[in-house]
């Protein structure tokens, strides 16, 4: 890992498990599911017979893993009660049921007699959870003196000594390479430092040796939680099928359910946990978090009190509430809750990192750095902490521009270009949304634009990745990729900025309580209203889903935003839903809905209050609206798709086209086959038919443009490229090809030339030629301010002929009456090229114009 030369943040060196095998999240979920299903199919009789053939202590371990805690007591009743291993497993069974006093009473005498044993580490962990003063001393003695590598490693992990714990686990696995307990425990260590890929690998290894090792299943679920929540829940449920008394798994499922806005499911899961362990601090923390986000203060305080009655130093109770509150956009409150956690555990690295993360989201970057530095000093192996500190070091070198209630930060190499567009666009967006949604957002609004995508990802969530994300909003803070973060043609950065600034208003107007389906839906909807070419282009995908009856139901839309398989279409469908709401209930209805959420109402109550309807009542009308908008496309896309048709012969395709003249896919596949066979005219007819069937599809126009270029039919090429650019909004190559064809054709129509160059500059603002052309067109329209902006950007992009660029800029200043600026730029041109005639002539005009 690269070390930043100007920081004191050493690289986090965490050796990967060996043997090294990378497994993807979904692959683990699938393999885990298949393994467990196979085991369940074997039946319980064979499993019971196998258990009876094992020694009693081994049977007790299996009973513990299966949640048969009373059976643990029975199986070990006749064993030596002085044996630390026997006492340890009996204590774990008691702890699982919340019998903490009984467990501690059993462990203490044995731990005093055997202070480096399994019983001692169980006592240390229990004492640590309960806030006992001697917890650290107990664990330290175990860590230093125990000859049992697993026992020592567990103590080291509890003490937060990552490197030594990692070494101990590695040695333990080397000695027992097929022991699922050892391998799983090592994986849990990697979860602590957010190395999910390494953790997944270890959990997979553990499950290969024992497919019913429930801690490995739950560990896999936790490792999957950020990348694939639905699969994570599925794996956790597999663990619960094996161990229906697994409190930690119920708590995990509840946390995932709340992230998906499934409150009832979360509450049921937590009640199941409490039925097994009525004193579980984690379960009470979960209930407290739910109560807090529902503004039920008395219930929140009562649940916090129950958690702290068991574990007086359990700062996690507030961290859980803080995390869920932040998930609901209430970042200032999340900061306050995290500070309460730190009041209980002032040196908790997790709490300090959480505080730093939440402060970043409120815009308090100085406070965030202080918290993150403190966390890093305490525990230097947490990846998000290190990543965020390095990101802040980079931000310190950004150019900061303040303009009214806006604070914008750009990479210094991009500031000259991006600020010319970002500042006026941001003001326009906030003014537009404030008027439309009848709400003036609290400022200042901080906007940070990153040329490296992983820096944006770290600024947003602490870790690189977020491959599909372009921007994020935290209420008063907006972060996004700059155009340099992705290849030209990937996206339009101004659309992203507009989208995120819509969130500023909707989040604040709802008192930070808007659900994701609505705030994302509004932002997508507003993009399309602002500029049609900013719309998300997934019409064909949604129409295809209509054919397979897989359109997301309204009641499931919010949860779809947490499913990586559905999130893309969820954004698009969210915009379609908002458009339906606006058409049906008007802007006033949308505004009322935001205010209803702001009152703390859940979705059903908010819809009823604002619109006198609920999702189930809306569903038929929404389905009808979908059919009106997408019905013709849906019908054209019905039948075999492109992939299936590709295996057909040309004759078969001709027959199918005759039988199915309204099939878009048949016409497109036939056209490609005909073109390949050399029958270009027939191919053109097929592509033209496809274009009529689905006018918004880029494919037919792309093919027709290629054919026209090959035939040197420039007029047709221009027409088809114009049609392509009109439906393929981010296709910068098509836009450049169109500009080239128009130039070669001698087309001087100002509107047409302007349109294509505006599209090029919007997609790739670092195209200096486009800015120069736009500047000269603006001069022709006597729009001096616009011309100045375009020429300034062109000059900032270091053109080959800087004398020309300076002269262009000078002319725009002269037209605007800024003679001093015009003279400065003219002299700069002449300094580069003293004999450049246009600059000499302009200088004479400036001298003559002097009053």
Short mmCIF file of N, CA, C and O in Angstrom, two decimals, residues 377-448:
data_model
loop_
_atom_site.label_atom_id
_atom_site.label_comp_id
_atom_site.label_asym_id
_atom_site.label_seq_id
_atom_site.Cartn_x
_atom_site.Cartn_y
_atom_site.Cartn_z
N UNK A 377 -4.70 6.34 16.13
CA UNK A 377 -3.69 6.24 17.17
C UNK A 377 -3.96 5.05 18.08
O UNK A 377 -3.04 4.37 18.55
N UNK A 378 -5.24 4.77 18.31
CA UNK A 378 -5.62 3.66 19.17
C UNK A 378 -5.53 2.33 18.46
O UNK A 378 -5.13 1.32 19.04
N UNK A 379 -5.95 2.33 17.17
CA UNK A 379 -5.98 1.08 16.41
C UNK A 379 -5.64 1.40 14.96
O UNK A 379 -6.46 1.98 14.24
N UNK A 380 -4.45 1.04 14.55
CA UNK A 380 -3.93 1.47 13.25
C UNK A 380 -4.26 0.53 12.11
O UNK A 380 -3.74 0.69 11.01
N UNK A 381 -5.13 -0.45 12.33
CA UNK A 381 -5.35 -1.46 11.31
C UNK A 381 -6.73 -1.38 10.66
O UNK A 381 -7.07 -2.22 9.84
N UNK A 382 -7.50 -0.38 11.00
CA UNK A 382 -8.83 -0.27 10.40
C UNK A 382 -8.72 0.43 9.06
O UNK A 382 -8.27 1.59 8.97
N UNK A 383 -9.14 -0.25 8.00
CA UNK A 383 -8.97 0.29 6.66
C UNK A 383 -9.74 1.59 6.43
O UNK A 383 -9.20 2.54 5.87
N UNK A 384 -11.03 1.65 6.79
CA UNK A 384 -11.75 2.92 6.55
C UNK A 384 -11.08 4.11 7.23
O UNK A 384 -11.03 5.21 6.66
N UNK A 385 -10.58 3.91 8.45
CA UNK A 385 -9.94 5.02 9.16
C UNK A 385 -8.73 5.52 8.38
O UNK A 385 -8.58 6.73 8.14
N UNK A 386 -7.87 4.60 7.99
CA UNK A 386 -6.69 4.97 7.22
C UNK A 386 -7.08 5.63 5.89
O UNK A 386 -6.53 6.65 5.48
N UNK A 387 -8.05 5.03 5.22
CA UNK A 387 -8.48 5.56 3.93
C UNK A 387 -9.00 6.99 4.04
O UNK A 387 -8.68 7.85 3.23
N UNK A 388 -9.81 7.23 5.05
CA UNK A 388 -10.40 8.57 5.19
C UNK A 388 -9.36 9.61 5.57
O UNK A 388 -9.42 10.75 5.11
N UNK A 389 -8.38 9.22 6.35
CA UNK A 389 -7.31 10.16 6.68
C UNK A 389 -6.49 10.50 5.44
O UNK A 389 -6.15 11.67 5.20
N UNK A 390 -6.19 9.51 4.63
CA UNK A 390 -5.45 9.78 3.40
C UNK A 390 -6.27 10.65 2.45
O UNK A 390 -5.74 11.54 1.78
N UNK A 391 -7.58 10.38 2.40
CA UNK A 391 -8.45 11.19 1.56
C UNK A 391 -8.48 12.64 2.03
O UNK A 391 -8.42 13.58 1.21
N UNK A 392 -8.51 12.85 3.34
CA UNK A 392 -8.49 14.21 3.87
C UNK A 392 -7.18 14.91 3.54
O UNK A 392 -7.15 16.13 3.29
N UNK A 393 -6.08 14.17 3.52
CA UNK A 393 -4.80 14.76 3.12
C UNK A 393 -4.88 15.27 1.68
O UNK A 393 -4.36 16.33 1.35
N UNK A 394 -5.52 14.50 0.82
CA UNK A 394 -5.69 14.95 -0.58
C UNK A 394 -6.61 16.16 -0.66
O UNK A 394 -6.36 17.09 -1.42
N UNK A 395 -7.68 16.13 0.12
CA UNK A 395 -8.63 17.26 0.11
C UNK A 395 -7.96 18.56 0.54
O UNK A 395 -8.34 19.64 0.07
N UNK A 396 -6.99 18.46 1.43
CA UNK A 396 -6.29 19.67 1.89
C UNK A 396 -5.63 20.41 0.73
O UNK A 396 -5.38 21.62 0.82
N UNK A 397 -5.34 19.69 -0.35
CA UNK A 397 -4.67 20.30 -1.50
C UNK A 397 -5.66 20.76 -2.56
O UNK A 397 -5.25 21.28 -3.60
N UNK A 398 -6.94 20.55 -2.33
CA UNK A 398 -7.96 20.98 -3.29
C UNK A 398 -8.09 22.50 -3.27
O UNK A 398 -7.75 23.17 -2.30
N UNK A 399 -8.60 23.03 -4.36
CA UNK A 399 -8.93 24.45 -4.45
C UNK A 399 -10.34 24.65 -3.89
O UNK A 399 -11.28 23.95 -4.30
N UNK A 400 -10.47 25.56 -2.95
CA UNK A 400 -11.77 25.84 -2.34
C UNK A 400 -12.31 27.16 -2.87
O UNK A 400 -11.61 28.18 -2.86
N UNK A 401 -13.55 27.14 -3.33
CA UNK A 401 -14.20 28.33 -3.87
C UNK A 401 -15.48 28.56 -3.08
O UNK A 401 -16.32 27.66 -2.98
N UNK A 402 -15.63 29.74 -2.52
CA UNK A 402 -16.84 30.11 -1.80
C UNK A 402 -17.63 31.11 -2.63
O UNK A 402 -17.08 32.12 -3.08
N UNK A 403 -18.90 30.83 -2.81
CA UNK A 403 -19.74 31.69 -3.61
C UNK A 403 -21.12 31.72 -2.96
O UNK A 403 -21.91 30.78 -3.13
N UNK A 404 -21.40 32.77 -2.21
CA UNK A 404 -22.65 32.85 -1.49
C UNK A 404 -22.74 31.73 -0.47
O UNK A 404 -21.86 31.55 0.36
N UNK A 405 -23.82 30.94 -0.55
CA UNK A 405 -24.03 29.86 0.40
C UNK A 405 -23.47 28.54 -0.10
O UNK A 405 -23.83 27.48 0.40
N UNK A 406 -22.60 28.61 -1.09
CA UNK A 406 -21.96 27.42 -1.62
C UNK A 406 -20.47 27.40 -1.27
O UNK A 406 -19.81 28.43 -1.30
N UNK A 407 -19.98 26.21 -0.94
CA UNK A 407 -18.55 25.98 -0.79
C UNK A 407 -18.21 24.81 -1.71
O UNK A 407 -18.73 23.71 -1.54
N UNK A 408 -17.38 25.07 -2.70
CA UNK A 408 -17.03 24.03 -3.66
C UNK A 408 -15.54 23.73 -3.57
O UNK A 408 -14.72 24.65 -3.44
N UNK A 409 -15.21 22.45 -3.66
CA UNK A 409 -13.81 22.03 -3.60
C UNK A 409 -13.50 21.19 -4.82
O UNK A 409 -14.19 20.20 -5.11
N UNK A 410 -12.45 21.61 -5.53
CA UNK A 410 -12.03 20.96 -6.76
C UNK A 410 -10.56 20.56 -6.64
O UNK A 410 -9.77 21.25 -5.99
N UNK A 411 -10.21 19.49 -7.31
CA UNK A 411 -8.79 19.22 -7.52
C UNK A 411 -8.19 20.42 -8.24
O UNK A 411 -8.80 20.96 -9.17
N UNK A 412 -7.02 20.83 -7.82
CA UNK A 412 -6.44 22.07 -8.36
C UNK A 412 -6.26 22.02 -9.88
O UNK A 412 -6.30 23.05 -10.55
N UNK A 413 -6.09 20.81 -10.43
CA UNK A 413 -5.91 20.70 -11.88
C UNK A 413 -7.22 20.82 -12.64
O UNK A 413 -7.21 20.95 -13.87
N UNK A 414 -8.34 20.75 -11.94
CA UNK A 414 -9.64 20.81 -12.59
C UNK A 414 -10.42 22.07 -12.28
O UNK A 414 -11.42 22.35 -12.93
N UNK A 415 -9.97 22.80 -11.29
CA UNK A 415 -10.76 23.93 -10.79
C UNK A 415 -11.08 24.94 -11.89
O UNK A 415 -12.22 25.42 -11.99
N UNK A 416 -10.10 25.29 -12.71
CA UNK A 416 -10.31 26.33 -13.71
C UNK A 416 -11.40 25.96 -14.70
O UNK A 416 -12.14 26.83 -15.18
N UNK A 417 -11.53 24.68 -14.98
CA UNK A 417 -12.55 24.23 -15.94
C UNK A 417 -13.90 24.05 -15.26
O UNK A 417 -14.91 24.61 -15.67
N UNK A 418 -13.92 23.26 -14.19
CA UNK A 418 -15.20 22.85 -13.61
C UNK A 418 -15.94 23.98 -12.91
O UNK A 418 -17.18 24.03 -12.93
N UNK A 419 -15.22 24.91 -12.29
CA UNK A 419 -15.92 25.94 -11.54
C UNK A 419 -16.73 26.86 -12.45
O UNK A 419 -17.73 27.44 -12.02
N UNK A 420 -16.33 26.97 -13.69
CA UNK A 420 -17.08 27.82 -14.62
C UNK A 420 -18.50 27.31 -14.83
O UNK A 420 -19.41 28.09 -15.14
N UNK A 421 -18.70 26.02 -14.67
CA UNK A 421 -20.01 25.42 -14.87
C UNK A 421 -20.67 25.03 -13.55
O UNK A 421 -21.89 25.18 -13.39
N UNK A 422 -19.89 24.49 -12.62
CA UNK A 422 -20.46 23.96 -11.38
C UNK A 422 -21.11 25.05 -10.53
O UNK A 422 -22.20 24.84 -9.97
N UNK A 423 -20.48 26.20 -10.43
CA UNK A 423 -21.01 27.24 -9.54
C UNK A 423 -22.36 27.77 -10.03
O UNK A 423 -23.35 27.74 -9.27
N UNK A 424 -22.48 28.22 -11.28
CA UNK A 424 -23.81 28.69 -11.70
C UNK A 424 -24.85 27.57 -11.73
O UNK A 424 -26.03 27.81 -11.42
N UNK A 425 -24.43 26.37 -12.09
CA UNK A 425 -25.39 25.27 -12.13
C UNK A 425 -25.91 24.95 -10.73
O UNK A 425 -27.11 24.70 -10.54
N UNK A 426 -25.02 24.96 -9.73
CA UNK A 426 -25.45 24.67 -8.36
C UNK A 426 -26.42 25.73 -7.85
O UNK A 426 -27.43 25.41 -7.22
N UNK A 427 -26.12 26.98 -8.11
CA UNK A 427 -27.05 28.05 -7.71
C UNK A 427 -28.40 27.87 -8.40
O UNK A 427 -29.46 28.01 -7.77
N UNK A 428 -28.37 27.57 -9.68
CA UNK A 428 -29.61 27.39 -10.43
C UNK A 428 -30.42 26.22 -9.87
O UNK A 428 -31.65 26.33 -9.70
N UNK A 429 -29.75 25.12 -9.58
CA UNK A 429 -30.44 23.94 -9.07
C UNK A 429 -31.12 24.23 -7.74
O UNK A 429 -32.30 23.93 -7.55
N UNK A 430 -30.37 24.81 -6.81
CA UNK A 430 -30.94 25.05 -5.48
C UNK A 430 -32.09 26.05 -5.54
O UNK A 430 -33.09 25.89 -4.84
N UNK A 431 -31.96 27.05 -6.38
CA UNK A 431 -33.05 28.03 -6.53
C UNK A 431 -34.28 27.37 -7.14
O UNK A 431 -35.42 27.61 -6.70
N UNK A 432 -34.06 26.53 -8.14
CA UNK A 432 -35.17 25.84 -8.79
C UNK A 432 -35.91 24.94 -7.83
O UNK A 432 -37.15 24.97 -7.72
N UNK A 433 -35.17 24.15 -7.08
CA UNK A 433 -35.80 23.19 -6.18
C UNK A 433 -36.43 23.89 -4.97
O UNK A 433 -37.48 23.46 -4.48
N UNK A 434 -35.79 24.94 -4.49
CA UNK A 434 -36.36 25.67 -3.34
C UNK A 434 -37.73 26.23 -3.69
O UNK A 434 -38.68 26.17 -2.90
N UNK A 435 -37.85 26.76 -4.90
CA UNK A 435 -39.14 27.32 -5.34
C UNK A 435 -40.16 26.21 -5.56
O UNK A 435 -41.31 26.30 -5.11
N UNK A 436 -39.75 25.17 -6.24
CA UNK A 436 -40.69 24.11 -6.62
C UNK A 436 -41.19 23.33 -5.42
O UNK A 436 -42.39 22.98 -5.34
N UNK A 437 -40.29 23.04 -4.48
CA UNK A 437 -40.66 22.23 -3.32
C UNK A 437 -40.96 23.08 -2.09
O UNK A 437 -41.15 22.56 -1.00
N UNK A 438 -40.99 24.39 -2.30
CA UNK A 438 -41.39 25.34 -1.27
C UNK A 438 -40.60 25.15 0.02
O UNK A 438 -41.14 25.06 1.11
N UNK A 439 -39.27 25.09 -0.16
CA UNK A 439 -38.40 24.88 1.00
C UNK A 439 -37.03 25.45 0.70
O UNK A 439 -36.42 25.12 -0.32
N UNK A 440 -36.54 26.30 1.58
CA UNK A 440 -35.19 26.87 1.44
C UNK A 440 -34.23 26.05 2.30
O UNK A 440 -34.34 26.05 3.53
N UNK A 441 -33.30 25.32 1.69
CA UNK A 441 -32.42 24.45 2.47
C UNK A 441 -31.44 25.25 3.32
O UNK A 441 -31.04 26.36 2.98
N UNK A 442 -31.07 24.64 4.42
CA UNK A 442 -30.06 25.24 5.31
C UNK A 442 -28.69 25.11 4.67
O UNK A 442 -28.33 24.07 4.12
N UNK A 443 -27.91 26.16 4.72
CA UNK A 443 -26.57 26.13 4.16
C UNK A 443 -25.53 26.31 5.25
O UNK A 443 -25.85 26.36 6.44
N UNK A 444 -24.28 26.44 4.89
CA UNK A 444 -23.79 26.36 3.51
C UNK A 444 -23.83 24.92 2.97
O UNK A 444 -23.81 23.97 3.74
N UNK A 445 -23.90 24.81 1.66
CA UNK A 445 -23.85 23.51 1.00
C UNK A 445 -22.43 23.26 0.50
O UNK A 445 -21.89 24.07 -0.26
N UNK A 446 -21.84 22.18 0.97
CA UNK A 446 -20.48 21.82 0.58
C UNK A 446 -20.52 20.83 -0.58
O UNK A 446 -21.21 19.80 -0.50
N UNK A 447 -19.81 21.14 -1.65
CA UNK A 447 -19.76 20.28 -2.84
C UNK A 447 -18.30 19.93 -3.11
O UNK A 447 -17.46 20.83 -3.27
N UNK A 448 -18.00 18.65 -3.14
CA UNK A 448 -16.63 18.19 -3.39
C UNK A 448 -16.62 17.26 -4.60
O UNK A 448 -17.40 16.31 -4.67
#
